[in-house]
Short mmCIF file of C-alpha atoms in Angstrom, two decimals:
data_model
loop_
_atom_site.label_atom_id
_atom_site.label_comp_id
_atom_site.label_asym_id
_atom_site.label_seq_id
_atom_site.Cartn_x
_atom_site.Cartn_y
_atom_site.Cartn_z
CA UNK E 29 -1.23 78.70 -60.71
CA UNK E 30 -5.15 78.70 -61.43
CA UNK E 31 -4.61 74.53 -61.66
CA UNK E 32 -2.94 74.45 -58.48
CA UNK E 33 -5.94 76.77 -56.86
CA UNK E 34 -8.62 74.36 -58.64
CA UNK E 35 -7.18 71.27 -57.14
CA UNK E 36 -7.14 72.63 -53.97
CA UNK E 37 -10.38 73.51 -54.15
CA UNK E 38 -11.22 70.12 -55.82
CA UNK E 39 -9.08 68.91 -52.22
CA UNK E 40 -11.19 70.80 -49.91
CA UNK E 41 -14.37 69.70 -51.73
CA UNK E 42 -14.00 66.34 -51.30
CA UNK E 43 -12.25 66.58 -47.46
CA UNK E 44 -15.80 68.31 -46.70
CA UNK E 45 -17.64 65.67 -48.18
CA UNK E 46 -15.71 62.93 -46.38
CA UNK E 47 -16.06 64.58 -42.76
CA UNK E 48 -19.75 65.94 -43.75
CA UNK E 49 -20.28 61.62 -44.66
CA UNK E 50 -18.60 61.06 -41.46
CA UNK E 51 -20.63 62.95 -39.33
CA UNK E 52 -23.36 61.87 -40.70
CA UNK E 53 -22.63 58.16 -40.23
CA UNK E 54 -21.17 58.74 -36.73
CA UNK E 55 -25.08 60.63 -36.03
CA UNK E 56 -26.89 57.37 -37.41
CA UNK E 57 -24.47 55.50 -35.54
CA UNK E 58 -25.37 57.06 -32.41
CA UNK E 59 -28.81 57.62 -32.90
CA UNK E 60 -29.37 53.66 -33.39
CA UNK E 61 -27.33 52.85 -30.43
CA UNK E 62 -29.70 55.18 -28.46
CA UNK E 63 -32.92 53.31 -30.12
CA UNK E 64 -30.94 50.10 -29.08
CA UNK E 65 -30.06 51.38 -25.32
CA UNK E 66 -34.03 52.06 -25.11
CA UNK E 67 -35.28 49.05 -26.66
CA UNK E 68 -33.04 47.74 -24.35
CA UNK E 69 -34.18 49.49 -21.27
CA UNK E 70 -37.71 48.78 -21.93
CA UNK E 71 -37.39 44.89 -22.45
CA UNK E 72 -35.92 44.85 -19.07
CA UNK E 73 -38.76 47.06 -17.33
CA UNK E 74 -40.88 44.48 -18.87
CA UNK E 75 -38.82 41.62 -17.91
CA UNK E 76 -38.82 43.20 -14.18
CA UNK E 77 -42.61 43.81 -14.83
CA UNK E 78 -43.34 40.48 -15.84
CA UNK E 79 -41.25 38.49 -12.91
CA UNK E 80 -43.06 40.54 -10.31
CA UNK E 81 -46.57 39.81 -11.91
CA UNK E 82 -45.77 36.18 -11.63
CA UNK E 83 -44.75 36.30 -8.16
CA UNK E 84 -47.69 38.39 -6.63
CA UNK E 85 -49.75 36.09 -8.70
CA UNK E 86 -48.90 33.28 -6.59
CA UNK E 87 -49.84 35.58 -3.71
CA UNK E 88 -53.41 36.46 -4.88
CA UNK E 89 -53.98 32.77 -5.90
CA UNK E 90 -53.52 31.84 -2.34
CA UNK E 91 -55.37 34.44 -1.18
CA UNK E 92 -58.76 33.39 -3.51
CA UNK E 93 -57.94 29.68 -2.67
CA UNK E 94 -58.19 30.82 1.07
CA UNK E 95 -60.85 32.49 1.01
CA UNK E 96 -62.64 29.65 -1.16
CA UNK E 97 -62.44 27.03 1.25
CA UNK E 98 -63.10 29.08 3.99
CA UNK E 99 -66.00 29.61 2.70
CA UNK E 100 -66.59 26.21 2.13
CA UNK E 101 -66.22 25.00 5.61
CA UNK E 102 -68.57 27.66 6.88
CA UNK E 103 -71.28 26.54 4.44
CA UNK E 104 -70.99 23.31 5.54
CA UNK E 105 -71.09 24.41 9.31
CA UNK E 106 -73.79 26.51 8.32
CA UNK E 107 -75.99 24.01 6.18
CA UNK E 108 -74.24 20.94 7.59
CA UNK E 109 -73.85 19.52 3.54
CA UNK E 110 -71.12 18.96 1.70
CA UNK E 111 -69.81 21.01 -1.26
CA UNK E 112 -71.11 18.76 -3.83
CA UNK E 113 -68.54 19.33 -6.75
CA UNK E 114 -65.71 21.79 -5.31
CA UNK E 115 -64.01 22.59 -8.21
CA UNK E 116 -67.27 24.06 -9.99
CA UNK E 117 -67.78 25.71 -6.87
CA UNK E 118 -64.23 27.36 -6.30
CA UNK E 119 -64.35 28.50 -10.23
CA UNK E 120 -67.61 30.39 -9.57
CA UNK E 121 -66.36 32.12 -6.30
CA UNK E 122 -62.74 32.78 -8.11
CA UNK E 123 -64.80 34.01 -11.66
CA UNK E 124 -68.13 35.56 -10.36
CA UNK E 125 -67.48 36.15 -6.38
CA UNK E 126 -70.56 34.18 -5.88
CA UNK E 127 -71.68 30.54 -4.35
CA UNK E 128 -74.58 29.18 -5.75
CA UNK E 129 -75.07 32.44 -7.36
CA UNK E 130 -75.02 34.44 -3.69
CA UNK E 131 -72.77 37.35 -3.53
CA UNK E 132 -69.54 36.77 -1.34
CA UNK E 133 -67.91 39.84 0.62
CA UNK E 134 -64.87 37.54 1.25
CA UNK E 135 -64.18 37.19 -2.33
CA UNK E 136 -63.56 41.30 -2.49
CA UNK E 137 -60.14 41.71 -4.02
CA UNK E 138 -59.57 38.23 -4.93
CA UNK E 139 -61.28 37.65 -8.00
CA UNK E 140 -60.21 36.94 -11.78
CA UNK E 141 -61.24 40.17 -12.47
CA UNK E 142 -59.79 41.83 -9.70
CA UNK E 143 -56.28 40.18 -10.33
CA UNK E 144 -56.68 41.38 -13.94
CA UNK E 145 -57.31 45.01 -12.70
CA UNK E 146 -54.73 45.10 -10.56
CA UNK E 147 -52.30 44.30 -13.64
CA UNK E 148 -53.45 46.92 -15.56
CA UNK E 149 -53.26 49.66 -13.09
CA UNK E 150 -49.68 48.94 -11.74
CA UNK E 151 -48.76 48.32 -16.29
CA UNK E 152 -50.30 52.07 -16.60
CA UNK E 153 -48.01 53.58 -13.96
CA UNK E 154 -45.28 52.24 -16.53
CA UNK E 155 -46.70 52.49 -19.84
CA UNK E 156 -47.64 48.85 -19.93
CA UNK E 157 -50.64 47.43 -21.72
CA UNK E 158 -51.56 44.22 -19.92
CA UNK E 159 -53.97 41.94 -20.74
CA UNK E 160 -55.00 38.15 -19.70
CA UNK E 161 -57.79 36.39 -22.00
CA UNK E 162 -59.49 33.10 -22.07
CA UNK E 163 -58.94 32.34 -18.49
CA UNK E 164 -59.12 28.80 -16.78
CA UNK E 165 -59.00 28.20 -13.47
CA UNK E 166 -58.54 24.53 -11.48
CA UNK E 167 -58.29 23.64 -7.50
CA UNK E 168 -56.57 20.07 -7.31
CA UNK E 169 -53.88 18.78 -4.95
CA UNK E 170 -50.40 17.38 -5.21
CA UNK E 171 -49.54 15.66 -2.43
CA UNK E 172 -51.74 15.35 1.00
CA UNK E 173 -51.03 18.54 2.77
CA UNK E 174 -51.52 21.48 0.31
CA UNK E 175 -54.22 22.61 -2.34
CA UNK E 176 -53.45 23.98 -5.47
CA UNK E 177 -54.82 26.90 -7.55
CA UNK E 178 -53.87 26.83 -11.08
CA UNK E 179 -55.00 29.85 -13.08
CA UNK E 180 -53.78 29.80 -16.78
CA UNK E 181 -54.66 31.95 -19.97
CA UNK E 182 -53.35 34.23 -22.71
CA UNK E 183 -50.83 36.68 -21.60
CA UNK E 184 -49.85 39.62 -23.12
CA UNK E 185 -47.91 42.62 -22.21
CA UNK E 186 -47.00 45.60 -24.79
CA UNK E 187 -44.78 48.86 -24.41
CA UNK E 188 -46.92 51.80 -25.09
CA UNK E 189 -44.77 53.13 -27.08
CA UNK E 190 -44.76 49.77 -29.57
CA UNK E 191 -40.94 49.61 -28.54
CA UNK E 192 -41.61 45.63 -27.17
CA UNK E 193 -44.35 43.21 -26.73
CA UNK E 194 -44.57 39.22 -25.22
CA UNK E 195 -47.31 37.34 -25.72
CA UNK E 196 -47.54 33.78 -24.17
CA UNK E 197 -49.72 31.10 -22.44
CA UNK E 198 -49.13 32.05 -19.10
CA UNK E 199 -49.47 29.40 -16.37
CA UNK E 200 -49.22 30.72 -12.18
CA UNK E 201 -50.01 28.30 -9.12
CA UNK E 202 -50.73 29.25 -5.92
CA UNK E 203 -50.53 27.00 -2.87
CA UNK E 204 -52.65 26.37 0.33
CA UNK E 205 -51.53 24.26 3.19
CA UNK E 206 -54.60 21.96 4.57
CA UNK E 207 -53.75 23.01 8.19
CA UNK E 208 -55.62 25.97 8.07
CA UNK E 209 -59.33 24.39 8.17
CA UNK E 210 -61.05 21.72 10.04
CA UNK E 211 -61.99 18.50 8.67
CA UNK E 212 -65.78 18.24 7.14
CA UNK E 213 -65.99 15.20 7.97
CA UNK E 214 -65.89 15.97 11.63
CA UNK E 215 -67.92 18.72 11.58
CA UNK E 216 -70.98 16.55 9.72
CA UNK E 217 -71.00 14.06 11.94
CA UNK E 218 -70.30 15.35 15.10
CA UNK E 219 -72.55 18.29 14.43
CA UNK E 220 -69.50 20.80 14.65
CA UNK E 221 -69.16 19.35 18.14
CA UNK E 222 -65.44 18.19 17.56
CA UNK E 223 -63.12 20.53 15.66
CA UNK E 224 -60.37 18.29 13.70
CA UNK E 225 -57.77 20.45 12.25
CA UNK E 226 -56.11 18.81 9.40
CA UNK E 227 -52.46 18.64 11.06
CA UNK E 228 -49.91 16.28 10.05
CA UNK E 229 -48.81 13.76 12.41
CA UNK E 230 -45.35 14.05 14.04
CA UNK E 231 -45.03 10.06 13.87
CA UNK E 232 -43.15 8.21 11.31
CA UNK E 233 -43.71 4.97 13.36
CA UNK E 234 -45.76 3.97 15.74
CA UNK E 235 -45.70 2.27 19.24
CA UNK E 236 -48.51 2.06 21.42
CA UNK E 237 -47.48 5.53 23.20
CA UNK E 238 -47.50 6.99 20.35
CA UNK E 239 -50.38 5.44 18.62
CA UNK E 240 -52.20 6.64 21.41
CA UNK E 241 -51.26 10.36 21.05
CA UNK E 242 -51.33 10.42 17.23
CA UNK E 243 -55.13 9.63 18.08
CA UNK E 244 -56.40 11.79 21.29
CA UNK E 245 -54.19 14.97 19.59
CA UNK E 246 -56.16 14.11 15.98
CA UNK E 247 -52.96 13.89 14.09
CA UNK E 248 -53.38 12.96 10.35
CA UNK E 249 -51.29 10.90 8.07
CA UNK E 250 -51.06 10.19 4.30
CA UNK E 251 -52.54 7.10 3.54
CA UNK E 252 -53.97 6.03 -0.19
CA UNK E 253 -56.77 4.20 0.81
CA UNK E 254 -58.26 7.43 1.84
CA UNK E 255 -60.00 10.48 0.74
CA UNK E 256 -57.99 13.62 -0.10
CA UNK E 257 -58.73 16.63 1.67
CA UNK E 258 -60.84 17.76 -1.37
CA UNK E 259 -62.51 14.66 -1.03
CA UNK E 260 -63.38 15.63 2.45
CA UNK E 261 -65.05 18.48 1.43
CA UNK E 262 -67.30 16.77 -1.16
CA UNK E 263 -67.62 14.03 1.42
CA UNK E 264 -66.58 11.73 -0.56
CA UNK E 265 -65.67 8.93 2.25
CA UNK E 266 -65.37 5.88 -0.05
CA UNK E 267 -62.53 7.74 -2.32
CA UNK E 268 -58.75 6.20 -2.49
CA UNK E 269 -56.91 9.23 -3.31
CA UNK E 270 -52.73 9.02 -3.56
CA UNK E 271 -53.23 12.29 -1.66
CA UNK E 272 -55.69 10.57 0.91
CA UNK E 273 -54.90 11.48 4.50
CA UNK E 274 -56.87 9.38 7.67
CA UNK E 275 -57.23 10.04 11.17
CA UNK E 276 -58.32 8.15 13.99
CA UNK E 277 -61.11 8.94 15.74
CA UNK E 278 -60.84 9.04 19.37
CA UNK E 279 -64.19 7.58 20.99
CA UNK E 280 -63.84 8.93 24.31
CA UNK E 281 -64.13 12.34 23.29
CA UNK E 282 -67.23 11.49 20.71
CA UNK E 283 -68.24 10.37 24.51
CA UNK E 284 -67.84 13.43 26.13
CA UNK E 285 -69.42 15.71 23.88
CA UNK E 286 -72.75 12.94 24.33
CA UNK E 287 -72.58 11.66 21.00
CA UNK E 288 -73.45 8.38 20.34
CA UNK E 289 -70.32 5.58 19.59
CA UNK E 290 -70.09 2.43 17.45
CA UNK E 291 -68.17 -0.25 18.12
CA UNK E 292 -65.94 -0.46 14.73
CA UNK E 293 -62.55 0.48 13.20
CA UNK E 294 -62.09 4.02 14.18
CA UNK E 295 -59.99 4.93 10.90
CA UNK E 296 -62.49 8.32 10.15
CA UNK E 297 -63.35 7.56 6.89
CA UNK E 298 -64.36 4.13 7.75
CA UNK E 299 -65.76 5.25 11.43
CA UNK E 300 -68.12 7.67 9.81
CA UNK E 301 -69.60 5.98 6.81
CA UNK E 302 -71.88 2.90 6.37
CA UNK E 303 -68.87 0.57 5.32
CA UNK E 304 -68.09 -1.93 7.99
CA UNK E 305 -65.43 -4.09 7.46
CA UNK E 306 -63.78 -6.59 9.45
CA UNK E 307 -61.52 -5.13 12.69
CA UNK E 308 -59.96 -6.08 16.07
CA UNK E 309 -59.16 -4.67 19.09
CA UNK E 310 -55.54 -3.66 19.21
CA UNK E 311 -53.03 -5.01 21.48
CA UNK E 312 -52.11 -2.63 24.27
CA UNK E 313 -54.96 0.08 24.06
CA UNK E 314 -58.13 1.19 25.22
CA UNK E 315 -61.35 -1.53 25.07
CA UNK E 316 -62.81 0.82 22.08
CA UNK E 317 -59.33 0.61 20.17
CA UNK E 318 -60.11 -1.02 16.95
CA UNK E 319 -58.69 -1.26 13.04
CA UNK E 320 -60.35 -2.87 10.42
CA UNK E 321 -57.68 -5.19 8.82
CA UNK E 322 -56.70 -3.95 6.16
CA UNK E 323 -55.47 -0.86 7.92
CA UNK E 324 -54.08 -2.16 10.81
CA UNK E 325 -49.90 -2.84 9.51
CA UNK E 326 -50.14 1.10 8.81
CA UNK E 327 -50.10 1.20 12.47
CA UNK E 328 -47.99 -1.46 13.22
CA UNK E 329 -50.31 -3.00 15.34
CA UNK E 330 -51.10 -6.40 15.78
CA UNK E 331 -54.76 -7.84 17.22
CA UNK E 332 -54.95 -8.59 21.04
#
């Protein structure tokens, strides 16, 4: 009888053990699923965090771009010189808010540090730590009608809490479209009489209709014997960019404004510097209608 008693016991014993393991296990169990579940939840609030920082990125880019070359054009108005190296220029607006080491209202908001600080404060409302080092930024172009601001560095974005980090070279371009400003060019040498906005002609062809109106309604079009819009802006006439763009400049409104008119090709970045090659009057337009010949086919003109 006492043996039977002792193995029961012995029975119970050992069924206690096996639950007490089991609960146990099933605790640890459930206690790393949790951890898991808000690992889990955090990498995707930093995912979410990290997809919206690049997309308002592009945002604020545009907006310091903008306000870059709108500065630009008004120190040119204002000074009537050209920007002499643009990029420079653009990083020490986008770095320092300055131009040529003048404060810049404009630039309010729209600076590298500003960008950074706006990060940080919208990482602290979800225990983010956010942080962008060894910062370069570049204004260039890829294809005629838009600028491009390229800001890249060192990204890197930790969970308070040391549950995730991610730490790469982050790269974020912002686009400006070239129809928002008026052409230096212009406004140098017609002494901001004539306002040129850089808009893209609605011509694929041309007859002499349409030649006509691509030139009185100062319509651009891409053309790699000319300067680039950045070019422009450094007044750099003499510069074959693959993003050049060209108008034509329309003579009879030089005339009414009482500026004085040359008889030459009246492609702008020809018509406005010292370079004078050969031209001809075109068949079917106006007596001060002329292309230089190595522009004229563009047109599909012929000499008359």
């Amino acid at each position: 009888m006492e043996l039977i008693k002792n193995k029961k016991g012995i029975f119970f014993i050992a069924a206690a053990i096996v639950i007490i393991t089991l609960l146990l296990t099933s605790y640890t169990v459930y206690t790393k699923v949790q951890e898991r579940k808000t690992i889990q939840k955090r990498i995707e609030t930093m995912n979410s965090f990290i997809n919206s920082i690049e997309q308002d990125l592009e945002r604020k880019l545009f907006i310091a771009g903008f306000r870059s070359l709108f500065t630009f054009e008004n120190k040119i108005i204002e000074t009537g010189v050209y920007i002499s190296n643009i990029n420079a220029s653009f990083q020490e607006m986008f770095f320092n808010g300055t131009l040529n080491t003048q404060s810049q209202p404009i630039m309010l908001g729209a600076t590298f540090s500003d960008i950074v600080n706006d990060m940080q404060t919208l990482g602290n409302k979800i225990a983010i730590n956010v942080t962008l080092t060894n910062p370069k930024a570049n204004i260039d172009q890829i294809d005629p009608w838009n600028v491009r601001i390229v800001l890249s560095g060192d990204f890197a974005v930790r969970d308070d809490g040391n549950l995730s980090s991610w730490n790469t070279m982050l790269t974020a371009t912002g686009l400006v479209p070239s129809y928002y400003f008026d052409d230096p060019v212009y406004i140098i040498n017609t002494e901001s009489l004539i306002v040129a906005k850089f808009n893209q002609t609605k011509y694929t062809s041309f007859n002499s209709a349409s030649l006509l109106d691509h030139t009185t309604k100062q319509y651009y079009k891409a053309s790699a014997q000319a300067p680039s819009f950045l070019d422009r802006f450094e007044g750099n006439l003499a510069a074959n960019s693959i993003y050049g763009i060209e108008s034509l400049v329309d003579i009879q409104n030089l005339q009414s404004k009482g500026l004085q008119t040359q008889e030459k090709s009246i492609v702008d970045y020809i018509y406005f510097s010292s370079s004078n090659p050969s031209f001809c009057h075109v068949a079917g337009m106006p007596n001060w209608f002329y292309l230089d010949n190595s522009n004229i086919a563009s047109y599909n003109a012929t000499c008359g």
